[in-house]
Coordinates of C-alpha atoms in Angstrom, one line a residue:
M1 CA 9.1 5.7 1.1
A2 CA 8.7 6.4 -2.4
R3 CA 5.3 7.9 -3.5
L4 CA 3.0 6.6 -5.7
G5 CA 2.0 8.2 -9.0
E6 CA -1.6 8.0 -10.4
L7 CA -1.0 4.5 -12.6
E8 CA 1.1 3.2 -9.9
R9 CA -1.8 3.5 -7.3
A10 CA -4.1 1.9 -9.9
V11 CA -2.1 -1.0 -10.6
M12 CA -1.6 -1.5 -6.7
E13 CA -5.2 -1.2 -5.9
V14 CA -5.4 -4.3 -8.6
L15 CA -2.9 -6.2 -6.7
W16 CA -4.3 -5.6 -3.2
T17 CA -7.6 -6.4 -4.2
A18 CA -6.7 -9.8 -6.0
G19 CA -5.0 -10.5 -2.6
R20 CA -3.2 -13.3 -4.5
P21 CA -0.4 -13.4 -7.3
V22 CA -1.7 -12.3 -10.8
T23 CA -0.3 -11.8 -14.2
A24 CA 0.3 -8.5 -16.0
R25 CA -2.4 -9.5 -18.3
A26 CA -5.1 -9.7 -15.4
V27 CA -3.8 -6.5 -14.2
V28 CA -4.4 -4.9 -17.3
D29 CA -7.9 -6.5 -17.6
S30 CA -8.8 -5.1 -14.0
L31 CA -7.6 -1.5 -14.3
P32 CA -10.7 1.0 -14.9
D33 CA -8.6 2.3 -18.1
R34 CA -8.4 -0.7 -20.2
S35 CA -7.1 1.5 -23.2
L36 CA -3.5 0.9 -21.5
A37 CA -1.2 -1.1 -23.5
A38 CA 0.1 -4.4 -21.6
T39 CA 3.7 -3.0 -22.0
T40 CA 2.7 0.2 -20.3
V41 CA 1.5 -2.0 -17.1
L42 CA 4.7 -4.2 -17.3
T43 CA 6.8 -0.9 -17.0
V44 CA 4.9 0.1 -14.1
L45 CA 5.0 -3.4 -12.4
S46 CA 8.8 -3.3 -13.1
R47 CA 9.1 0.2 -11.5
L48 CA 6.9 -1.0 -8.5
E49 CA 9.1 -3.8 -8.0
A50 CA 12.2 -1.6 -8.1
K51 CA 10.9 0.7 -5.3
G52 CA 10.0 -2.6 -3.2
F53 CA 6.2 -2.7 -3.5
V54 CA 5.7 -5.7 -5.8
A55 CA 7.3 -9.0 -6.0
R56 CA 7.6 -11.1 -9.1
D57 CA 7.5 -14.9 -9.3
R58 CA 7.7 -17.1 -12.4
N59 CA 5.2 -19.7 -12.7
G60 CA 5.8 -21.6 -16.0
R61 CA 6.3 -19.2 -18.5
A62 CA 4.5 -16.4 -17.3
H63 CA 5.4 -14.1 -14.3
H64 CA 2.8 -13.4 -11.4
Y65 CA 3.1 -10.1 -9.5
R66 CA 2.1 -9.6 -6.1
A67 CA 1.9 -6.8 -3.3
V68 CA 4.8 -6.9 -1.0
A69 CA 2.8 -5.2 1.8
G70 CA -0.9 -4.6 2.3
R71 CA -2.8 -1.5 1.6
E72 CA -3.0 -0.8 5.4
E73 CA 0.6 -1.2 5.9
H74 CA 1.3 1.3 3.0
V75 CA -1.1 3.7 4.4
A76 CA 0.4 3.6 7.8
A77 CA 3.9 4.0 6.3
L78 CA 2.7 7.2 4.6
M79 CA 1.1 8.5 7.9
R80 CA 4.4 7.6 9.4
E81 CA 6.5 9.6 7.0
A82 CA 4.0 12.7 7.1
L83 CA 4.6 12.6 10.8
D84 CA 8.3 12.4 10.4
T85 CA 8.0 15.7 8.9
A86 CA 6.2 17.6 11.8
A87 CA 8.3 19.9 13.7
D88 CA 6.0 19.4 16.9
R89 CA 5.0 15.8 16.7
G90 CA 2.6 16.0 19.4
A91 CA 1.0 18.8 18.0
A92 CA 0.6 17.3 14.7
L93 CA -1.2 14.1 16.5
A94 CA -3.4 15.9 18.4
R95 CA -4.5 18.0 15.3
F96 CA -4.9 14.5 13.5
A97 CA -6.9 13.5 16.3
E98 CA -9.3 16.5 16.3
E99 CA -10.1 15.7 12.5
V100 CA -11.1 12.1 12.7
S101 CA -14.4 11.1 13.2
P102 CA -15.7 9.6 16.6
A103 CA -15.9 6.1 15.2
E104 CA -12.2 6.5 13.6
A105 CA -11.1 7.9 17.1
A106 CA -12.6 5.0 18.8
A107 CA -10.6 2.5 16.5
L108 CA -7.5 4.7 16.9
A109 CA -7.7 4.5 20.8
D110 CA -8.5 0.8 20.6
A111 CA -5.2 0.6 18.2
L112 CA -3.1 2.4 20.6
N113 CA -4.1 0.6 23.8
E114 CA -3.4 -2.7 21.8
A115 CA 0.0 -1.5 20.8
V116 CA 1.0 -0.6 24.5
R117 CA -0.5 -3.7 26.0
R118 CA 1.8 -5.7 23.3
R119 CA 4.8 -3.6 24.6
E120 CA 4.4 -4.4 28.1
P121 CA 7.0 -7.1 29.7
G122 CA 5.3 -10.6 29.5
S123 CA 2.8 -9.9 26.6

């Protein structure tokens, strides 16, 4: 999975927050740094499209951009990528479990139980 640069992350945050297709102008207007040129944002959107993060749809004369996957899917893919680099996956997972808060540990346990339940035959 391609890593996102700072501006790419900012653009993706706008798209994830919007939750619907938006124009490049809407992206520019939603970015914290409004001094960016529209052409710069269009270039970033084009690169994100090439990387598979963004889809572009034509609506009349304007293009509308949307995130291909949600923020959570992106974070999960990054976590999986990081886990794939570990020599001892079990140790990496154990260390991760030690680092999360009790609330996060409970959410993780619930998610794991649900994933196991879904994989059972007849589910």
